[in-house]
Short mmCIF file of C-alpha atoms in Angstrom, two decimals:
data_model
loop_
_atom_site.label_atom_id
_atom_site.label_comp_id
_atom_site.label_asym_id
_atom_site.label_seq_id
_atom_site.Cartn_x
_atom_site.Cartn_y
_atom_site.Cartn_z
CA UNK A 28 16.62 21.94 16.18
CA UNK A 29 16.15 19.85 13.17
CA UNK A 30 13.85 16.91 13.09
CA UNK A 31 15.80 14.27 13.41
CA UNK A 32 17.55 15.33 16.41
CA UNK A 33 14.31 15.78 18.03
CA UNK A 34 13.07 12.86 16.80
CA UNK A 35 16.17 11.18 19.05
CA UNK A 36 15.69 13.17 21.81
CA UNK A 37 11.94 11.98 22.25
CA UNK A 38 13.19 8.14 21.45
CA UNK A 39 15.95 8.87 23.92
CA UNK A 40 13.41 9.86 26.50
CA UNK A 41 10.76 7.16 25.89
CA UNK A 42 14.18 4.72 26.72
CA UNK A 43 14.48 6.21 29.72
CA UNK A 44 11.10 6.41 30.83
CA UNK A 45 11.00 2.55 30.15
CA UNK A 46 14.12 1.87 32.42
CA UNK A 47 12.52 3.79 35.06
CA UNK A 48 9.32 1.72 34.69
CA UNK A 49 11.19 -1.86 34.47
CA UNK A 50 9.56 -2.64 31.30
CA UNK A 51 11.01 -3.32 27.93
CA UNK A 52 9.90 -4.23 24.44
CA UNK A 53 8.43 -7.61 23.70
CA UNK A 54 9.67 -9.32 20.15
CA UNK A 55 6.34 -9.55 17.93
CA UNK A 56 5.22 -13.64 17.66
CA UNK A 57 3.55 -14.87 14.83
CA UNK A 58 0.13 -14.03 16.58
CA UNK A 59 -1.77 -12.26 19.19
CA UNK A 60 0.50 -11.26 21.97
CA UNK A 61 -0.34 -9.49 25.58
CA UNK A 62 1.17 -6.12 25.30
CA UNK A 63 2.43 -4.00 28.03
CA UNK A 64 0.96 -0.11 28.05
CA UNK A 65 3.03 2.59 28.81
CA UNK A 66 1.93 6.20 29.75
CA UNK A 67 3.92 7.15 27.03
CA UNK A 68 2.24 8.56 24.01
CA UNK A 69 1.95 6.63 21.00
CA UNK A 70 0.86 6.89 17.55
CA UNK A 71 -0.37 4.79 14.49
CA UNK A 72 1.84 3.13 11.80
CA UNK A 73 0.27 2.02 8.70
CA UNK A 74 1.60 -1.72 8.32
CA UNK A 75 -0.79 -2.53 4.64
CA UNK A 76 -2.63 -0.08 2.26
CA UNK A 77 -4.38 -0.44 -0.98
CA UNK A 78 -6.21 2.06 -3.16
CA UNK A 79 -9.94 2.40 -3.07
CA UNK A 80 -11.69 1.96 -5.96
CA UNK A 81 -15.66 1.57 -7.11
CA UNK A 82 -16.26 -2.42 -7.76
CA UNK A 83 -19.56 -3.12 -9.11
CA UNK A 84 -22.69 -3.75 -6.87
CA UNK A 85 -22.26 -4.77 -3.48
CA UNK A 86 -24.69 -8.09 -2.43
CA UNK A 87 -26.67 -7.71 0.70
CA UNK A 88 -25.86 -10.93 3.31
CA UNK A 89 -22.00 -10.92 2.08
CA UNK A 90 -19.42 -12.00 3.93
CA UNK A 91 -15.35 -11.75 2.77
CA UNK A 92 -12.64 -12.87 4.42
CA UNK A 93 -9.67 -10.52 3.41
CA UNK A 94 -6.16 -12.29 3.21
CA UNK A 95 -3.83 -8.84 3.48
CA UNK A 96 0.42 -9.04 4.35
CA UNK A 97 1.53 -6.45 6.93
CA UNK A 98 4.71 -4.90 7.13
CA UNK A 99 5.87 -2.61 10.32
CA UNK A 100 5.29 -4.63 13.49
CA UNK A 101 3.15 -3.73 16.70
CA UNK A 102 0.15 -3.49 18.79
CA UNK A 103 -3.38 -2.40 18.90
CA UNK A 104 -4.24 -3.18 15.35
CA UNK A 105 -6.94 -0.87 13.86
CA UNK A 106 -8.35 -1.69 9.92
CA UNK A 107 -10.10 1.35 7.67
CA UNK A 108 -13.24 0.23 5.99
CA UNK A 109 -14.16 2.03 3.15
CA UNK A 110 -17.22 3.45 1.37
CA UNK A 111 -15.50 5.83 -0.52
CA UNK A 112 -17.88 5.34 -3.95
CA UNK A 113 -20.85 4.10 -2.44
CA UNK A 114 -23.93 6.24 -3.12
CA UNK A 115 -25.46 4.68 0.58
CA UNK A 116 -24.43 3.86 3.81
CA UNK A 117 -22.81 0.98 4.34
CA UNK A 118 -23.72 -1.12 7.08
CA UNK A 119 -20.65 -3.74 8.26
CA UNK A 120 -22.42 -5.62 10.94
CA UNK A 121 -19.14 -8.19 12.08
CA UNK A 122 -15.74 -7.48 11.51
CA UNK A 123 -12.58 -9.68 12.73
CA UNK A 124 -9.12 -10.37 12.62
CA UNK A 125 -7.23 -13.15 12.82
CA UNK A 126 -3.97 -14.91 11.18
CA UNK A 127 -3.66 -16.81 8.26
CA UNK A 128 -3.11 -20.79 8.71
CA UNK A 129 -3.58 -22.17 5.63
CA UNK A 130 -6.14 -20.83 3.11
CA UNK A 131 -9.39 -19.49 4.53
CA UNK A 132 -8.45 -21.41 7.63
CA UNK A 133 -7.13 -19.19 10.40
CA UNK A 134 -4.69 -20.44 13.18
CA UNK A 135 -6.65 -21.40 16.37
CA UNK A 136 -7.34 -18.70 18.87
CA UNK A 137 -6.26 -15.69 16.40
CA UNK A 138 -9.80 -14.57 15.07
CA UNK A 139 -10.75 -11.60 17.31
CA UNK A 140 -13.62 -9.75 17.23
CA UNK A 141 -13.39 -5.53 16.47
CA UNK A 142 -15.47 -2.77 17.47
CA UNK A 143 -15.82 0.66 16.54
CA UNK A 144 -16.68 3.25 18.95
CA UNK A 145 -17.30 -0.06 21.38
CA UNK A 146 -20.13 -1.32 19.60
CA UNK A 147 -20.06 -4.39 17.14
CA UNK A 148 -21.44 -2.95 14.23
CA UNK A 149 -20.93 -0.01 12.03
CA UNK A 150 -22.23 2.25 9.45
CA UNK A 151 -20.18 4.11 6.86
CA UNK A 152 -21.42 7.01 5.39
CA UNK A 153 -21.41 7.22 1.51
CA UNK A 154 -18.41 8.97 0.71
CA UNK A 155 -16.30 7.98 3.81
CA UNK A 156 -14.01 5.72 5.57
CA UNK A 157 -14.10 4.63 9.52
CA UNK A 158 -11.33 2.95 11.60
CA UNK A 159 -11.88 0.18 14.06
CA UNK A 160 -11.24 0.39 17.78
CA UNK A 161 -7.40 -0.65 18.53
CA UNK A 162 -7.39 -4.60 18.98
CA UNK A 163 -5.19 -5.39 22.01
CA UNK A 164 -2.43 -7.45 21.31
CA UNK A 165 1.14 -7.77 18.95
CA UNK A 166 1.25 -8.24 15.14
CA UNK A 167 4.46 -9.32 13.75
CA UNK A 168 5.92 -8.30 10.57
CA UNK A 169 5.55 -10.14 7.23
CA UNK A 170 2.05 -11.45 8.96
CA UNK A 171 -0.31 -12.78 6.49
CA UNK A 172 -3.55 -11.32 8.50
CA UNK A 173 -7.08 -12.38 7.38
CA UNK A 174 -9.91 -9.43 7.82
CA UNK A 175 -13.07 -11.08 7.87
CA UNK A 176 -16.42 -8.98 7.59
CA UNK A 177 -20.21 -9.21 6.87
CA UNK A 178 -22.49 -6.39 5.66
CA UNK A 179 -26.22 -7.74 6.36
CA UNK A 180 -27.93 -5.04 3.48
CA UNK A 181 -24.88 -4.21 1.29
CA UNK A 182 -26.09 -2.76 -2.39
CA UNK A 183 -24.89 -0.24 -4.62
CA UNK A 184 -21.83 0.62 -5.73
CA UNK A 185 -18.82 -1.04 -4.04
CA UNK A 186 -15.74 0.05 -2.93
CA UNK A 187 -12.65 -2.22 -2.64
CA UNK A 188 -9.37 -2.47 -4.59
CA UNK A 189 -10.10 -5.54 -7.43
CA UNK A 190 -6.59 -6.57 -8.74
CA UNK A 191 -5.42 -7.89 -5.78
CA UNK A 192 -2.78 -10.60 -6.57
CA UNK A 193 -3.96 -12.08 -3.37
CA UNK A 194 -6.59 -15.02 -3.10
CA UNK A 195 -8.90 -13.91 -0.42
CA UNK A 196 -12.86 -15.63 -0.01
CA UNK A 197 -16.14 -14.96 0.14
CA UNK A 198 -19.59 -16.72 1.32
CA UNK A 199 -23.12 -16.10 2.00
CA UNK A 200 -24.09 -15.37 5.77
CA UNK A 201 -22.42 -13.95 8.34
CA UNK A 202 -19.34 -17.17 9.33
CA UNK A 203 -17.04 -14.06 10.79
CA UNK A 204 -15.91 -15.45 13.98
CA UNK A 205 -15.69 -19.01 12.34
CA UNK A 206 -11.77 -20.03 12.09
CA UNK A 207 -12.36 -22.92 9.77
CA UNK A 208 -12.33 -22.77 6.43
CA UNK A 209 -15.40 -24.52 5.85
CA UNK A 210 -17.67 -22.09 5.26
CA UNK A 211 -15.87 -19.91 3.03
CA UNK A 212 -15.57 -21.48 -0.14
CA UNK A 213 -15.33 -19.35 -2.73
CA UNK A 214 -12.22 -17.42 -4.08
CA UNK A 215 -12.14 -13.48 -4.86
CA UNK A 216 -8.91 -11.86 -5.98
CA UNK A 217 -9.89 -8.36 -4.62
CA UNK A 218 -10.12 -6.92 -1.33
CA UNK A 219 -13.29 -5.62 -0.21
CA UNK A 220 -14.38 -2.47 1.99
CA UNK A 221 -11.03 -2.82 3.60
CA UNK A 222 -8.22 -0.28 2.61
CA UNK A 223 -5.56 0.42 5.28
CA UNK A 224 -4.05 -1.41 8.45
CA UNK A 225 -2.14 0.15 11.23
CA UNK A 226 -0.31 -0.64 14.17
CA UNK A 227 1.24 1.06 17.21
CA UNK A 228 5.22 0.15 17.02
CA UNK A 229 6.99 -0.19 19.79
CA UNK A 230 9.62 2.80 19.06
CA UNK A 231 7.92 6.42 18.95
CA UNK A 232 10.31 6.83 16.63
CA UNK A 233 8.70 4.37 13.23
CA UNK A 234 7.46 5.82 10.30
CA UNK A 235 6.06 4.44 7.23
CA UNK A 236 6.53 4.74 3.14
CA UNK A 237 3.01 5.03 0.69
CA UNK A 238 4.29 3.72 -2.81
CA UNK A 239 2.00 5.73 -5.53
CA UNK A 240 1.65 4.28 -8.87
CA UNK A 241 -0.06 2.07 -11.00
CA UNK A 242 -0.31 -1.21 -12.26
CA UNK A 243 3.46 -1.79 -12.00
CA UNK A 244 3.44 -1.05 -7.90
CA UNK A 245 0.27 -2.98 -8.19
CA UNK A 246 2.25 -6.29 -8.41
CA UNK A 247 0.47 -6.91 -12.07
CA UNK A 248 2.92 -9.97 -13.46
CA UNK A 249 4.23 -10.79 -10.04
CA UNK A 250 3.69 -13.83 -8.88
CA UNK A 251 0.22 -14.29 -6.51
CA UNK A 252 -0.15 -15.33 -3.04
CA UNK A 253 3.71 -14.96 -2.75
CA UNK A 254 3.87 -10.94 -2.21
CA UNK A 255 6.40 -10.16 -4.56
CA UNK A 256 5.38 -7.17 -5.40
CA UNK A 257 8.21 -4.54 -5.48
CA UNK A 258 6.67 -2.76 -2.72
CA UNK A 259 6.88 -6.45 -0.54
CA UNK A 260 10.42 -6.37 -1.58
CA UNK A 261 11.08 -2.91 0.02
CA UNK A 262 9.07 -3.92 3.15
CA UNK A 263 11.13 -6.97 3.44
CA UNK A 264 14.45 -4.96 3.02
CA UNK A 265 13.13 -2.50 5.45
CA UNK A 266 12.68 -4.78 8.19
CA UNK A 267 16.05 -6.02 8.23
CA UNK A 268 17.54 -2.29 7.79
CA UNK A 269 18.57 -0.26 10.79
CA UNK A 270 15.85 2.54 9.40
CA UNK A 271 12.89 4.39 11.63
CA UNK A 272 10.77 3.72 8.23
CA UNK A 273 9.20 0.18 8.72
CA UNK A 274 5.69 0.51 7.03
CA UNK A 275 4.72 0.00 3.71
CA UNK A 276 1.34 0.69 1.99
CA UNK A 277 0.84 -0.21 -1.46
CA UNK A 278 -1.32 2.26 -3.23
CA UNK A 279 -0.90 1.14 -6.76
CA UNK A 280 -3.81 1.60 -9.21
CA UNK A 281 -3.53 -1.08 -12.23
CA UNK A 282 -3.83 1.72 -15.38
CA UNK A 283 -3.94 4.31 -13.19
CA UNK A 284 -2.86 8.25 -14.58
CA UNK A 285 -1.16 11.12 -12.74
CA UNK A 286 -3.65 13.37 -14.20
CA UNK A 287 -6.49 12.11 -15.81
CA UNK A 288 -9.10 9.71 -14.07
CA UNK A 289 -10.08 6.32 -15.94
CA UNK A 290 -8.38 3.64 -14.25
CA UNK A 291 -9.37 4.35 -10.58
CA UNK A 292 -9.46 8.59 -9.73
CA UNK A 293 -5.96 10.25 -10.65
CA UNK A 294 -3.40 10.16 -8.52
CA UNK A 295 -3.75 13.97 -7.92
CA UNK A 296 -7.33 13.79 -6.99
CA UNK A 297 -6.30 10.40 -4.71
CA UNK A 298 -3.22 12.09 -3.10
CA UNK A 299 -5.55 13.09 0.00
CA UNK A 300 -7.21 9.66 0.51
CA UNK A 301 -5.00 6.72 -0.26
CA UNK A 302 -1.36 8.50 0.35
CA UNK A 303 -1.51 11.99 2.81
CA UNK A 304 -4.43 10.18 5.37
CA UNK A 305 -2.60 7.12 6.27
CA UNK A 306 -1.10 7.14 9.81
CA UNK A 307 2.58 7.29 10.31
CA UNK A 308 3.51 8.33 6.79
CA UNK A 309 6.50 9.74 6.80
CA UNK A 310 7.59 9.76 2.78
CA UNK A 311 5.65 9.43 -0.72
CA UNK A 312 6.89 7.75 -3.55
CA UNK A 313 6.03 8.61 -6.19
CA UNK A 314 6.39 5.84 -9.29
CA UNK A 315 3.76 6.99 -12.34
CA UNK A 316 3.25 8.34 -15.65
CA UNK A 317 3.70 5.71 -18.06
CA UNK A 318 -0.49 5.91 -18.52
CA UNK A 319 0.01 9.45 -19.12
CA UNK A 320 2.03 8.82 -21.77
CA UNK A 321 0.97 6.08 -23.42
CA UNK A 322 -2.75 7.06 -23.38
CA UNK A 323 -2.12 9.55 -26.45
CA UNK A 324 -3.70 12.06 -24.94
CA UNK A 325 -1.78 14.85 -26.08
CA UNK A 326 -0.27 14.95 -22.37
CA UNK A 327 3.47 16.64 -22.69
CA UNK A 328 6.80 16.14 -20.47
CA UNK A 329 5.20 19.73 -19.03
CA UNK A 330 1.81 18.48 -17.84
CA UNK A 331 3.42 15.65 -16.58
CA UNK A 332 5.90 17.65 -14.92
CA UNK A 333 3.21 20.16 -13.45
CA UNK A 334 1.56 16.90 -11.84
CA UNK A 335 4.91 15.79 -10.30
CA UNK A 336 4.96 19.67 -8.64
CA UNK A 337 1.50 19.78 -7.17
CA UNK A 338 1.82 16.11 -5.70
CA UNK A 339 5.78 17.28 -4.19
CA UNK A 340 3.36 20.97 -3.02
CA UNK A 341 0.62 19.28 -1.46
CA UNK A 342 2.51 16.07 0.29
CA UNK A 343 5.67 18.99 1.69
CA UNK A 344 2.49 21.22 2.93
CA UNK A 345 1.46 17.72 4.75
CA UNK A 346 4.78 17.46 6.42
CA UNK A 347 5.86 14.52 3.67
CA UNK A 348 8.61 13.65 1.83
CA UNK A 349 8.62 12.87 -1.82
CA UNK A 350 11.21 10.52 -3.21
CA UNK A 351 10.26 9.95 -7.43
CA UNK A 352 11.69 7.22 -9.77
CA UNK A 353 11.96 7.89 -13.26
CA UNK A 354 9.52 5.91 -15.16
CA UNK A 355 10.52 2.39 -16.84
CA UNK A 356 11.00 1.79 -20.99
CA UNK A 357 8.26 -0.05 -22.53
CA UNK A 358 8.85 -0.29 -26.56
CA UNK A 359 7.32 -3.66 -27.08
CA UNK A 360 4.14 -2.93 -25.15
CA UNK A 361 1.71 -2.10 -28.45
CA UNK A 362 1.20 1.56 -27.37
CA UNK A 363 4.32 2.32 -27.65
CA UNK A 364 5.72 5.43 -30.41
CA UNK A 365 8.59 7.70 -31.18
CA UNK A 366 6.53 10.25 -29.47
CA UNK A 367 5.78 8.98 -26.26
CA UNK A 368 9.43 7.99 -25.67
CA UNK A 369 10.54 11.34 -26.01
CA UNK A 370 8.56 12.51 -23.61
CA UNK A 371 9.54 9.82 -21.22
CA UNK A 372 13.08 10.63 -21.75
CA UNK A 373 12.32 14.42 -21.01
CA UNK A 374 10.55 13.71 -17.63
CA UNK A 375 13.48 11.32 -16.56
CA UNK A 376 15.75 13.76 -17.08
CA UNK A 377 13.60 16.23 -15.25
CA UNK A 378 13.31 13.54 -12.24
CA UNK A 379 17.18 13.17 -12.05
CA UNK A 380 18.40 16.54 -12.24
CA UNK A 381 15.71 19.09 -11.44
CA UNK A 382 16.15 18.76 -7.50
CA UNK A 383 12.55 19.15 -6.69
CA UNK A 384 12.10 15.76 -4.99
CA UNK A 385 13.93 15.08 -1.04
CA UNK A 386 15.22 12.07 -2.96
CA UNK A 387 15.05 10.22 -6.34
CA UNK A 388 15.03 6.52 -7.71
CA UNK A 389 16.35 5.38 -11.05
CA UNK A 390 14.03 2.29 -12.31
CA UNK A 391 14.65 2.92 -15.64
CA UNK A 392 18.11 2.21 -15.31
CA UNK A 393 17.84 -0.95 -13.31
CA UNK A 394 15.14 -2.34 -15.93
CA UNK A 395 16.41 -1.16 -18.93
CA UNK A 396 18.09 -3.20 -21.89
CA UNK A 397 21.97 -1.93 -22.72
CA UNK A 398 21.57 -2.76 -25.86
CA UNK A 399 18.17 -0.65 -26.40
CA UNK A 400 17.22 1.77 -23.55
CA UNK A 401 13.61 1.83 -24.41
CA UNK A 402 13.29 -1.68 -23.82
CA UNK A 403 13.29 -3.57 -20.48
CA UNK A 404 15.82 -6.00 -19.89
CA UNK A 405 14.65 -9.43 -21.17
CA UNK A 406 15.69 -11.13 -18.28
CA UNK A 407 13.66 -8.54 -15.76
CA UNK A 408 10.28 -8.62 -18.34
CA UNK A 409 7.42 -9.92 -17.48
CA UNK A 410 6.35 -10.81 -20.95
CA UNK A 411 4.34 -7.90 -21.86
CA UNK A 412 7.58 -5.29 -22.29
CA UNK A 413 5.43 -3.01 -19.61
CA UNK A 414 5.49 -5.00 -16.29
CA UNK A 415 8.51 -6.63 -14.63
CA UNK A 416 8.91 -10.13 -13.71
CA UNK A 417 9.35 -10.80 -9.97
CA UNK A 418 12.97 -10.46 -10.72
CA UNK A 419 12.45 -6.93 -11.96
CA UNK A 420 9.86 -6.23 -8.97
CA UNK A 421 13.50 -7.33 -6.84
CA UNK A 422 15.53 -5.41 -8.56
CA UNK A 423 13.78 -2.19 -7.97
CA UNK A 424 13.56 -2.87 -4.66
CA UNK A 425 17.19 -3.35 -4.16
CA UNK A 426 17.93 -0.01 -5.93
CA UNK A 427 16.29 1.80 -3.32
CA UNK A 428 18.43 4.08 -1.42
CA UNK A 429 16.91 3.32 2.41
CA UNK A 430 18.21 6.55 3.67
CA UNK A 431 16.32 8.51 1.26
CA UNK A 432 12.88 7.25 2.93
CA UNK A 433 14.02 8.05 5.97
CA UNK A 434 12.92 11.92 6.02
CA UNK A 435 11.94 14.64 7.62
CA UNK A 436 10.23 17.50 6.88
#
């Protein structure tokens, strides 16, 4: 029986079961919603993701309210809080949720207290993440949702994800549960202790997509506040798509390398914690090695290619899929050489034809220049001859084949 036919026969079976119960699927509002439970098993979707990475020194008496866009619909929200480099527990002593109104100010009746394990506060090992209790209720897609949370004693290093392209706040004291903006009026552009949302979709069926790359999935020269990252495009697409893949987390590392740490840990020694351990996932894809490249390193088109295998190894041993995209020209950008554009053009050949990966992308050919093909398109550039415009975040979006994320292992 393959997996997709099973995958209908359970979805086919949790139709039935609802028919025989009377009930049937709400449509997701723009806030909290009752939800109807089922005895019907569900599981976790991740609707946002970003990579965790060490931020400086945390300030005890901190609060941050966390302005995050969610992609696959449902209920029972849950948010992972992080303290992945911290060299102490973390203590987190009031966390909510709520919706976005209009800056730091939330829409009225949204901001909703979360517990883990039942009680109200929680403390994070050094080294580890936690998840939240499930917060009754529905989330709708494309939901700007605002994660507010205040750490009494925080010190040390910090974990969050600093190049946001989102303006989220800060203040001193604990103003959690507040829903005016008042309060909180200062501007961060990082999240902070929070990497990963999830919900529980309505269909069994829903799986998600973890985009793994650098400072190009990262949204850097997108436009902020407006999600146009090409990620948000693809989540946007998704929705409207008659596809079981609806989530979308954005683990993009700004300078971030395949095999070497610097920028944030590689993305072979992340793999486990930003990509294989969200909920839902059902394919990887895989967008990096321009930092590789560029770095003059002495890294070939075989490391780079030896990278690509272990992350296709370990994600297939996981049960994933891994769809790649070759990686994008960039003569212009000043590290650019001879050298390091033939070794680009020897991986992208090695993504399109070596058959390796359950499915492939092709942004170098969307972004590229016809006139020179190590160049990006001027009309897709966002300035730097590295990092698309929101145009070029589109376009890569669009080239997406839908099915391809749709897979089963």
């Amino acid at each position: 029986m393959t997996g997709r036919f099973a995958r209908l026969l359970g979805l086919a079976a949790v139709l039935l079961a609802t028919v025989a119960c009377q009930t049937g699927p709400a449509q997701a509002a723009p806030g909290w919603e009752p939800r109807v439970q089922t005895a019907t098993t569900r599981h976790d979707v991740v609707t946002w993701g970003a990579s965790a990475d060490q931020m400086g020194q945390g300030t005890a008496d901190r609060g941050y309210r966390l302005v995050v866009h969610t992609s696959a619909a449902g209920g029972d929200l849950r948010v992972r809080l992080s303290n992945a480099f911290g060299d102490r527990p973390l203590t987190l002593d009031s966390v909510y949720a709520g919706l976005q109104s209009q800056g730091a100010a939330l829409k009225p009746g949204s901001n909703k207290r979360l517990t883990f394990d039942g009680a109200r506060t929680v403390t994070v090992p050094a080294g580890a993440t936690t998840w939240s209790d499930p917060l009754p209720g529905s989330l709708a897609a494309g939901s700007n949702l605002v994660v507010s949370l205040h750490s009494p004693d925080a010190a040390g290093p910090a974990t969050g994800h600093w190049m946001a392209m989102q303006t989220s706040y800060a203040t001193q004291g604990d103003h959690t549960a507040e829903e005016s903006a008042a309060n909180w009026t200062e501007t961060t552009g990082s999240w902070w202790y929070l990497d990963s949302v999830s919900v529980r979709p309505s269909s069994p069926a829903t799986g998600a997509v973890v985009a793994l790359g650098d400072s190009i999935t990262d949204g850097w020269a997108s436009t902020t506040d407006l999600n146009r990252r090409w990620p948000d495009y693809l989540a946007r697409r998704l929705q409207k798509a008659g596809t079981e893949v609806k989530g979308v987390a954005d683990e993009g590392i700004s300078g971030n390398q395949v095999l070497a740490d610097g920028a944030g840990q590689a993305a072979l020694h992340r793999l486990d914690r930003d990509v294989l351990s969200q909920p839902g996932v059902r394919t990887v894809f895989l967008f990096e090695g321009v930092n590789d490249i560029k770095a003059h390193t002495g890294v070939t088109a075989a490391d780079l290619i030896a990278g690509y295998q272990e992350i296709v190894r370990r994600a297939h041993a996981a049960g994933k899929c891994v769809v790649a995209s070759t990686v994008g020209p960039f003569e212009g950008w000043s590290e650019w050489d001879p050298a390091g554009e033939a070794v680009r053009q020897e991986v992208n050949q090695y993504i399109r034809t070596s058959g390796e990966f359950d499915g492939t992308a092709d942004f170098d050919r969307i972004l590229r220049s016809p006139y020179d093909q190590a160049r990006m398109l001027p009309f897709l550039d966002g300035g730097d001859h590295i990092h698309p415009n929101d145009k070029g975040m589109q376009a890569m979006a669009d080239s997406v084949d839908l099915a391809s994320l749709d897979c089963n292992r």
